Amino acid sequence: MSNENTVTAAPGGFENPAGAASSHPERTTARAVLETLRGYGIDTVFGIPGTHSLEFYRPLRELGIRPITTRHEQGASYGADGWSQVRGLPGVVITTSGPGLLNSLSGAATAYAESRPMILLSPGRPVGHDFRDIGSLHETKNPSAAVNAIVGVSRRVTSAAEAVTMIHDAMRDFAHSRPRPIHIEIPLDILEAPADVPESATAPRPLGEPAPAPEADVAAAVEALAASERPVILAGGGSLAAGEHLLELAELLGAPVITTTNGKGAIPEKHRLSLGADLRLSTAHEFLRSRDALLVIGSKVGEAELWGGDITPQGPVVRVDIMRDQMLCNLTPDVEVPGNSAAVVPQLLAGLRARADAGGPGAVAPSARTAPDLREVFDAMDEEGRTWAPELAALNETIMDVVPDDTILAGDSSQVTYMGSTTFFRAPVPHSLLYMGTYATLGYGLPAAIGAKLAAPERPVVCLVGDGALMFSIQELMTAVELGLDLPVICVDNGGYGEIRQNMVDRSIQPLGVDLVQPDWVRLAEGFGATGLPATMDTLADTVRTALETKGTSLVHLKI
């Protein structure tokens, strides 16, 4: 995780007006918590102000933290996730008690399933009022227990010191363990009370260096990889911490790299060794089974990525992961290498180079291996992707030919994403495709795109989703308009829930509940204050160009 300790004004002009003073001079628990977050570089929070959460909002201007008010708390947590991926810091969601908190949980569950950092802050009943069934506002039996069933940790704290410590611990865990969302419930009387911690306690703490793997495990991995003639690398979300070292390792080994959707862009996808993020394809499964060594870095090799395929290679499986238990998940390793990929991949590089310098059987000399010609397998994967959904492939290619190379594309659990964008959008860098292949939620794309645009206003951001998914979060179009974001939203309209319709047909069920009445999407966009643009496949390229050039938020409607 990055650590930006300098407190500056938040983007978008949300700084404290000159000479303005706090109208509430007491340093409350709410302020102490926000001071702690600001110290770690967090300058944006997402949520909807509520009766019980007001003290969270009091110090935001003074601290230079910008609140983003979405139209639904689900949009707040998805927006925080999109912001987090682009900024490299945990997304922060502030909700009110009861329904506000529970509304945010789909985004929290997404962060858990996809191993992403998130911090949820909510007020709770005053101390001593736990479980009292007295009809108080937003009364909820046990909100912390409910959230704890979904996130990594949920705790009802008893002091400002405990809340601040939870944030420090979370930041360290995000850096050194599998990132999982946390929730802090602060009783209302504690939230509004003077903080019981000095200002020094809220200062950011050193996060420490990435954990390397034991030398014996690295040596065993080096031995297995050096002995192979046809190695391949499977890179998951946990590989992204390795940065450019991963490409160095691939080039040293002459190893093709295929990624999960969370690892998409781990190496530039137009590089000669990249096989993209197409683990779902049978052609990819066949290729992986043909290799004589498989190096898995930071992935649980989940069934939601494989779509039921078998990727067991002809030789050893080497697994690198920050969590040992994840290395034992779904694909049995022959060599386990526990550690942070940021440290382990350089260890593997050093070990392979040292072996080459020493000479002897199986030595690998830098750049000595001939990189395989992947054109045949790449073409086969490309063709299989088209066969799955030719129209979605064509429209994705049309869009990708138009958008700038540094575009961030926000997708959804829409066919246009998982049967199109994952294959035909070639990501140049990580987190260029915002997606959640494991949790596979609807309504993610638009708020995630908003979060990404706030995190990187200098980069083009495009939201490409289906009509069913967009209707889940269409209210966030108003959020984008209100924020003045230059954000094209492309709605691919197949008349409802297309995949579920096909699933019914495949099971000899007459389609029911999947063909949806559609709004006039162009007029709907205009009603929100956005620009509405109708498109056909023939006009799609020109319409997307127009959307990219349009000031403010736009919605392109494409019926297929």
XYZ file of C-alpha atoms in Angstrom:
560
model
C 0.000 0.000 0.000
C 1.244 3.463 -0.752
C 1.776 5.819 2.160
C 1.179 9.500 1.432
C 1.612 11.301 4.714
C 1.388 14.894 3.564
C -2.009 16.418 4.254
C -3.118 18.561 1.324
C -6.408 19.815 -0.011
C -8.532 17.083 -1.532
C -9.176 17.108 -5.292
C -12.121 19.096 -6.547
C -11.598 22.133 -4.336
C -12.905 20.620 -1.110
C -10.408 22.511 1.020
C -11.155 24.429 4.169
C -12.114 28.021 3.259
C -9.441 30.538 4.206
C -9.680 31.529 7.826
C -12.503 29.103 8.603
C -12.378 27.550 12.028
C -14.014 24.412 13.326
C -17.436 25.099 14.802
C -16.862 22.221 17.207
C -13.541 22.748 18.967
C -13.567 19.432 20.799
C -11.393 16.749 19.266
C -13.886 13.904 19.104
C -13.417 10.213 18.462
C -14.795 10.797 14.956
C -12.074 13.338 14.269
C -9.326 11.119 15.687
C -10.400 8.300 13.368
C -10.409 10.589 10.333
C -7.055 12.121 11.298
C -5.636 8.610 11.277
C -7.007 7.854 7.833
C -5.792 11.187 6.455
C -2.309 10.483 7.715
C -2.160 7.436 5.469
C -3.044 9.549 2.426
C -6.789 8.936 2.228
C -8.377 12.141 0.918
C -11.722 10.799 -0.310
C -14.531 8.965 1.469
C -17.818 7.627 0.131
C -21.222 7.487 1.773
C -24.494 9.248 2.523
C -24.726 11.513 5.583
C -27.259 10.338 8.146
C -28.671 11.379 11.486
C -26.194 9.304 13.484
C -23.099 9.840 11.305
C -22.940 13.646 11.398
C -19.819 13.840 13.582
C -17.878 11.957 10.919
C -18.624 14.844 8.541
C -17.772 17.754 10.867
C -13.942 17.646 10.459
C -13.757 16.645 6.784
C -13.198 20.133 5.337
C -10.538 20.982 7.868
C -8.721 17.689 7.226
C -8.882 18.072 3.428
C -11.009 14.957 2.948
C -13.609 15.056 0.209
C -16.916 13.271 0.867
C -18.577 11.712 -2.169
C -22.323 11.431 -1.664
C -23.732 8.645 -3.768
C -27.444 8.017 -4.249
C -27.310 4.629 -2.518
C -24.858 3.142 -0.019
C -24.287 0.205 -2.341
C -22.945 2.714 -4.855
C -20.756 4.174 -2.106
C -19.021 0.863 -1.429
C -18.618 0.065 -5.138
C -17.284 3.578 -5.713
C -14.829 3.158 -2.858
C -13.641 -0.109 -4.421
C -13.036 1.523 -7.804
C -11.208 4.423 -6.152
C -9.105 2.001 -4.112
C -7.919 -0.018 -7.099
C -6.735 3.072 -8.959
C -5.251 4.932 -5.978
C -3.623 1.942 -4.269
C -5.133 2.820 -0.878
C -8.074 1.279 0.956
C -11.461 2.650 -0.005
C -13.341 4.207 2.910
C -17.113 4.092 3.325
C -18.972 6.083 5.980
C -22.546 5.028 6.624
C -25.189 5.828 9.149
C -26.400 3.095 11.483
C -28.766 0.281 10.559
C -30.047 0.439 6.967
C -27.219 2.638 5.716
C -24.636 0.122 6.890
C -26.549 -2.881 5.603
C -27.079 -1.218 2.212
C -23.293 -1.026 1.769
C -22.618 -4.703 2.330
C -22.722 -5.863 -1.284
C -19.639 -3.719 -1.908
C -18.006 -5.052 1.251
C -18.713 -8.623 0.145
C -17.203 -7.789 -3.238
C -14.025 -6.523 -1.565
C -13.846 -9.691 0.519
C -14.312 -12.056 -2.431
C -11.820 -10.163 -4.607
C -9.250 -9.627 -1.792
C -9.327 -5.824 -1.786
C -8.780 -3.371 1.075
C -11.775 -1.429 2.385
C -12.662 0.279 5.663
C -16.302 0.756 6.663
C -17.117 3.206 9.455
C -20.528 3.349 11.073
C -22.077 4.653 14.293
C -23.755 2.213 16.636
C -26.113 2.312 19.570
C -24.749 4.041 22.662
C -22.871 1.937 25.191
C -25.298 -0.111 27.257
C -28.010 -0.047 24.601
C -26.809 -3.180 22.817
C -29.639 -5.578 21.878
C -32.329 -3.366 23.476
C -35.511 -3.926 21.491
C -37.071 -0.540 22.243
C -37.855 0.828 18.791
C -34.981 3.303 18.549
C -34.130 4.911 15.206
C -32.408 2.503 12.774
C -32.680 -0.252 15.381
C -30.789 -3.335 14.294
C -30.343 -6.431 16.424
C -26.575 -6.870 16.078
C -25.123 -4.946 13.119
C -21.495 -5.730 13.889
C -22.236 -9.457 13.964
C -24.105 -9.176 10.668
C -21.181 -7.419 9.017
C -18.661 -9.777 10.610
C -20.245 -12.633 8.673
C -19.196 -10.898 5.432
C -15.964 -8.938 5.980
C -12.551 -9.859 7.367
C -13.117 -8.227 10.762
C -16.030 -6.274 12.241
C -15.728 -4.861 15.747
C -17.813 -2.660 17.988
C -15.150 -0.585 19.716
C -15.288 0.848 23.224
C -12.942 3.821 22.849
C -11.269 6.155 20.375
C -7.970 4.439 21.114
C -9.399 1.092 20.035
C -10.821 2.539 16.809
C -7.536 4.250 15.931
C -5.588 1.080 16.666
C -7.893 -0.896 14.377
C -7.044 1.441 11.507
C -3.308 1.172 12.112
C -3.579 -2.619 12.311
C -5.698 -2.734 9.166
C -3.189 -0.706 7.172
C -0.430 -3.075 8.199
C -2.562 -6.128 7.417
C -3.456 -4.727 4.008
C 0.272 -4.490 3.262
C 1.336 -7.853 4.673
C -1.629 -10.185 4.386
C -4.436 -10.965 1.999
C -6.422 -7.689 1.904
C -9.923 -8.059 3.289
C -12.417 -5.316 4.261
C -12.846 -4.305 7.892
C -15.742 -2.622 9.698
C -15.524 -0.384 12.754
C -18.742 0.293 14.650
C -18.395 3.199 17.058
C -21.133 3.654 19.684
C -22.777 7.028 19.211
C -21.821 8.365 22.636
C -18.171 7.424 22.051
C -18.190 8.765 18.489
C -19.254 12.225 19.673
C -17.197 12.284 22.894
C -13.733 13.858 23.291
C -11.078 11.463 21.997
C -9.059 9.600 24.598
C -5.930 9.561 22.410
C -3.221 12.180 21.849
C -2.715 13.547 18.339
C 0.565 11.647 18.133
C -1.372 8.368 18.319
C -3.105 9.104 15.024
C 0.142 9.616 13.088
C 0.828 6.950 10.433
C 3.023 4.076 11.480
C 5.707 2.445 9.342
C 4.225 -0.440 7.402
C 7.481 -2.363 7.088
C 9.035 -4.120 4.128
C 7.336 -6.894 2.127
C 7.936 -10.327 3.642
C 10.361 -12.522 1.671
C 10.037 -16.297 1.428
C 12.297 -18.739 3.303
C 15.481 -19.320 1.341
C 14.935 -23.077 1.215
C 11.551 -22.608 -0.444
C 13.004 -20.137 -2.945
C 15.801 -22.589 -3.755
C 13.282 -25.381 -4.388
C 11.256 -23.107 -6.674
C 14.373 -22.043 -8.570
C 15.341 -25.698 -9.018
C 11.931 -26.596 -10.439
C 11.756 -23.609 -12.778
C 15.338 -23.950 -14.001
C 14.775 -27.606 -14.835
C 11.712 -26.863 -16.943
C 11.796 -26.285 -20.684
C 8.257 -24.979 -21.151
C 7.298 -23.008 -18.027
C 4.218 -20.817 -17.801
C 3.175 -18.199 -15.249
C -0.336 -17.731 -13.893
C -0.535 -14.284 -12.275
C -3.400 -13.356 -9.942
C -4.221 -10.182 -8.092
C -1.518 -11.000 -5.558
C 1.136 -10.752 -8.276
C 0.578 -7.039 -8.857
C 2.795 -6.054 -5.944
C 5.766 -7.470 -7.879
C 5.449 -4.687 -10.456
C 7.948 -4.779 -13.315
C 9.869 -7.644 -11.702
C 7.189 -10.043 -12.942
C 7.909 -9.153 -16.563
C 11.633 -9.552 -15.873
C 10.985 -13.028 -14.528
C 8.817 -13.977 -17.499
C 11.469 -12.784 -19.960
C 14.249 -14.560 -18.057
C 12.340 -17.847 -18.128
C 10.853 -17.317 -21.584
C 7.555 -18.039 -19.844
C 4.173 -16.956 -21.211
C 1.981 -15.145 -18.681
C -1.734 -15.681 -18.338
C -3.628 -13.822 -15.642
C -6.819 -13.951 -13.682
C -9.181 -11.023 -14.169
C -7.871 -9.480 -10.933
C -4.330 -9.890 -12.263
C -5.176 -8.441 -15.679
C -2.394 -6.126 -16.807
C 0.213 -7.709 -14.512
C 2.383 -7.476 -17.608
C 1.314 -5.281 -20.543
C -1.205 -7.333 -22.496
C 0.302 -6.371 -25.842
C 3.651 -7.852 -24.786
C 4.767 -10.883 -26.774
C 4.595 -13.113 -23.652
C 1.087 -12.083 -22.595
C -1.833 -14.455 -23.057
C -4.261 -12.010 -21.476
C -6.858 -12.840 -18.849
C -8.615 -15.730 -20.559
C -8.443 -18.514 -18.013
C -12.082 -19.326 -18.803
C -11.245 -20.597 -22.296
C -10.688 -24.291 -23.014
C -7.835 -23.311 -25.337
C -6.061 -21.753 -22.359
C -6.669 -24.864 -20.255
C -5.164 -27.050 -22.974
C -2.130 -24.798 -23.284
C -1.478 -24.777 -19.531
C -1.779 -28.576 -19.376
C 0.882 -28.831 -22.093
C 3.535 -26.964 -20.080
C 6.138 -28.716 -17.962
C 6.047 -26.237 -15.032
C 3.392 -23.858 -13.743
C 4.287 -20.909 -11.522
C 1.164 -19.527 -9.799
C 1.662 -16.127 -8.169
C -1.003 -14.655 -5.900
C -4.092 -16.530 -7.049
C -6.512 -18.993 -5.472
C -7.096 -20.441 -8.967
C -10.822 -20.085 -8.400
C -13.530 -21.922 -10.272
C -15.140 -18.593 -11.183
C -12.006 -17.905 -13.255
C -11.584 -21.404 -14.707
C -15.247 -22.046 -15.555
C -14.656 -25.664 -14.630
C -11.427 -26.225 -16.547
C -8.394 -28.296 -15.520
C -4.984 -26.600 -15.786
C -2.756 -29.237 -14.148
C 0.566 -29.105 -16.041
C 2.822 -31.979 -17.068
C 5.419 -30.930 -14.535
C 5.625 -29.313 -11.091
C 3.301 -26.637 -9.754
C 5.088 -23.841 -7.871
C 2.828 -21.538 -5.878
C 3.758 -18.143 -4.445
C 1.281 -16.555 -2.070
C 1.174 -14.194 0.867
C -1.159 -16.660 2.636
C -0.080 -20.269 3.004
C -3.635 -21.611 3.176
C -4.455 -20.070 -0.208
C -1.569 -21.965 -1.795
C -3.358 -25.198 -0.937
C -6.613 -24.094 -2.556
C -7.920 -25.731 -5.769
C -4.540 -26.758 -7.236
C -2.071 -28.791 -5.181
C 1.454 -27.332 -5.238
C 4.656 -29.323 -5.500
C 6.612 -26.347 -4.162
C 5.143 -23.814 -1.720
C 6.737 -20.358 -1.553
C 5.051 -18.278 1.164
C 5.702 -14.549 1.008
C 4.804 -11.232 -0.556
C 5.264 -11.264 -4.338
C 6.957 -7.862 -4.076
C 9.815 -9.641 -2.288
C 9.507 -13.194 -3.625
C 9.660 -12.439 -7.356
C 12.987 -10.565 -6.922
C 14.189 -13.542 -4.849
C 13.364 -15.896 -7.714
C 15.118 -13.606 -10.174
C 18.218 -13.469 -8.004
C 18.207 -17.238 -7.523
C 17.877 -17.989 -11.232
C 20.618 -15.504 -12.129
C 22.937 -16.865 -9.452
C 22.357 -20.371 -10.780
C 23.244 -19.176 -14.275
C 26.420 -17.519 -13.011
C 27.408 -20.743 -11.248
C 26.836 -22.818 -14.388
C 26.039 -26.516 -14.325
C 23.079 -28.613 -15.462
C 19.796 -26.770 -15.839
C 21.393 -23.356 -15.497
C 19.291 -20.487 -16.803
C 21.208 -17.626 -18.333
C 19.463 -14.251 -18.549
C 17.895 -13.792 -21.984
C 19.334 -17.167 -23.091
C 15.994 -18.890 -23.482
C 14.155 -18.249 -26.695
C 10.757 -16.732 -26.065
C 8.060 -19.020 -27.435
C 6.090 -17.941 -30.462
C 2.600 -17.587 -29.013
C 0.822 -16.404 -32.128
C -0.838 -19.753 -32.777
C -2.195 -20.183 -29.244
C -3.139 -16.529 -29.009
C -5.060 -16.736 -32.282
C -6.804 -19.895 -31.075
C -7.833 -18.226 -27.817
C -8.946 -15.149 -29.697
C -11.069 -17.248 -32.033
C -12.621 -19.198 -29.158
C -13.509 -15.915 -27.467
C -15.298 -14.801 -30.634
C -17.142 -18.098 -30.891
C -18.585 -17.676 -27.391
C -20.192 -14.329 -28.222
C -19.402 -12.936 -31.698
C -21.537 -9.790 -31.371
C -20.056 -8.899 -27.976
C -16.560 -9.501 -29.345
C -17.239 -7.205 -32.293
C -18.635 -4.343 -30.243
C -15.797 -4.593 -27.716
C -13.216 -4.455 -30.495
C -14.969 -1.465 -32.011
C -14.872 0.369 -28.691
C -11.268 -0.604 -27.918
C -10.142 0.754 -31.284
C -11.555 4.153 -30.286
C -10.674 4.630 -26.617
C -7.192 5.938 -25.673
C -4.529 3.430 -24.626
C -4.520 4.599 -21.009
C -8.277 4.148 -20.553
C -9.696 2.624 -17.383
C -12.647 0.414 -18.299
C -15.277 -0.338 -15.661
C -17.291 -3.483 -16.246
C -19.956 -5.423 -14.425
C -21.336 -8.931 -14.139
C -22.617 -8.418 -17.671
C -22.022 -10.657 -20.656
C -20.446 -7.712 -22.459
C -17.757 -7.729 -19.745
C -17.017 -11.376 -19.009
C -17.520 -12.590 -22.588
C -16.046 -9.505 -24.211
C -13.985 -6.962 -22.324
C -11.932 -9.506 -20.366
C -10.712 -10.877 -23.711
C -10.703 -7.961 -26.138
C -9.606 -5.100 -23.879
C -5.796 -5.306 -23.759
C -4.834 -3.742 -20.446
C -1.515 -1.862 -20.505
C -1.202 -1.690 -16.703
C -2.921 -3.261 -13.675
C -6.354 -2.066 -12.542
C -7.231 -0.882 -16.033
C -10.279 -3.174 -16.023
C -12.454 -2.760 -12.938
C -14.321 -6.007 -12.469
C -15.214 -8.590 -9.822
C -15.192 -12.044 -11.388
C -15.663 -13.985 -8.152
C -18.464 -12.068 -6.435
C -19.985 -11.267 -9.845
C -22.356 -8.570 -8.690
C -24.708 -6.439 -10.765
C -24.631 -2.665 -10.378
C -20.867 -2.417 -9.857
C -19.688 -0.792 -13.080
C -21.080 2.748 -12.901
C -20.156 3.583 -9.274
C -16.758 1.887 -9.706
C -16.157 4.092 -12.759
C -17.041 7.163 -10.689
C -14.555 6.117 -8.008
C -11.856 5.513 -10.612
C -12.397 8.898 -12.275
C -12.137 10.629 -8.898
C -8.911 8.745 -8.190
C -7.345 9.485 -11.592
C -9.058 12.518 -13.171
C -6.276 12.770 -15.747
C -7.088 9.337 -17.254
C -10.035 8.514 -19.514
C -12.569 6.294 -17.742
C -15.321 4.459 -19.620
C -18.138 2.389 -18.133
C -19.261 -0.480 -20.400
C -22.128 -2.566 -18.991
C -25.375 -4.317 -19.873
C -28.825 -2.846 -19.392
C -29.704 -5.181 -16.515
C -26.558 -4.262 -14.611
C -26.907 -0.537 -15.253
C -30.466 -0.473 -13.934
C -29.130 -1.720 -10.578
C -27.234 1.544 -10.078
C -28.680 3.987 -12.600
C -29.234 6.491 -9.777
C -25.448 6.996 -9.635
C -25.641 8.715 -13.020
C -26.848 11.668 -10.964
C -23.727 11.382 -8.788
C -21.487 11.540 -11.864
C -23.392 14.534 -13.243
C -23.271 16.342 -9.914
C -19.505 15.810 -9.684
C -19.026 17.127 -13.237
C -17.179 13.990 -14.324
C -16.233 13.491 -17.969
C -17.503 9.913 -17.994
C -18.929 8.022 -20.975
C -21.307 5.226 -19.965
C -22.042 2.655 -22.677
C -25.224 0.648 -22.106
C -25.446 -2.552 -24.165
C -29.145 -3.398 -24.212
C -30.156 -7.005 -24.879
C -33.605 -6.560 -23.405
C -33.012 -7.911 -19.910
C -30.981 -10.715 -18.344
C -29.601 -12.334 -21.480
C -27.450 -15.044 -19.961
C -30.139 -16.202 -17.542
C -32.585 -16.288 -20.445
C -30.172 -18.581 -22.296
C -29.630 -20.703 -19.165
C -33.385 -21.277 -19.034
C -33.534 -22.250 -22.697
C -30.605 -24.654 -22.210
C -32.570 -26.366 -19.406
C -35.772 -26.492 -21.422
C -37.408 -23.858 -19.217
C -39.613 -21.389 -20.997
C -37.970 -17.978 -20.294
C -39.654 -16.289 -17.365
C -38.794 -13.068 -15.535
C -35.813 -12.246 -17.752
C -37.292 -10.125 -20.559
C -37.499 -6.612 -19.143
C -39.348 -3.513 -20.242
C -36.747 -0.897 -21.117
C -36.834 2.858 -20.516
C -36.036 5.381 -23.202
C -32.366 5.350 -22.244
C -31.443 8.541 -24.130
C -34.242 10.553 -22.533
C -33.486 8.977 -19.152
C -29.880 10.180 -19.398
C -31.012 13.638 -20.394
C -33.378 13.720 -17.428
C -30.364 13.230 -15.167
C -28.556 16.092 -16.906
C -26.245 13.818 -18.902
C -25.902 13.691 -22.672
C -27.850 10.834 -24.262
C -26.476 9.302 -27.457
C -28.240 6.518 -29.396
C -26.005 4.117 -31.303
C -26.143 1.136 -33.644
C -23.306 -1.259 -34.445
C -22.728 0.761 -37.640
C -22.462 4.076 -35.766
C -20.897 2.780 -32.536
C -17.328 3.932 -33.207
C -18.338 7.480 -34.101
C -20.779 7.669 -31.187
C -18.132 6.570 -28.692
C -15.754 9.174 -30.107
C -18.449 11.777 -29.577
C -18.961 10.588 -25.990
C -15.229 10.805 -25.290
C -15.195 14.377 -26.590
C -18.356 15.368 -24.696
C -17.894 17.538 -21.633
C -19.521 15.956 -18.610
C -21.312 12.630 -18.266
C -22.776 10.899 -21.309
C -24.724 7.702 -21.929
C -24.430 5.750 -25.171
C -27.352 3.368 -25.716
C -26.660 0.391 -27.987
C -29.454 -2.110 -28.559
C -28.318 -5.553 -29.707
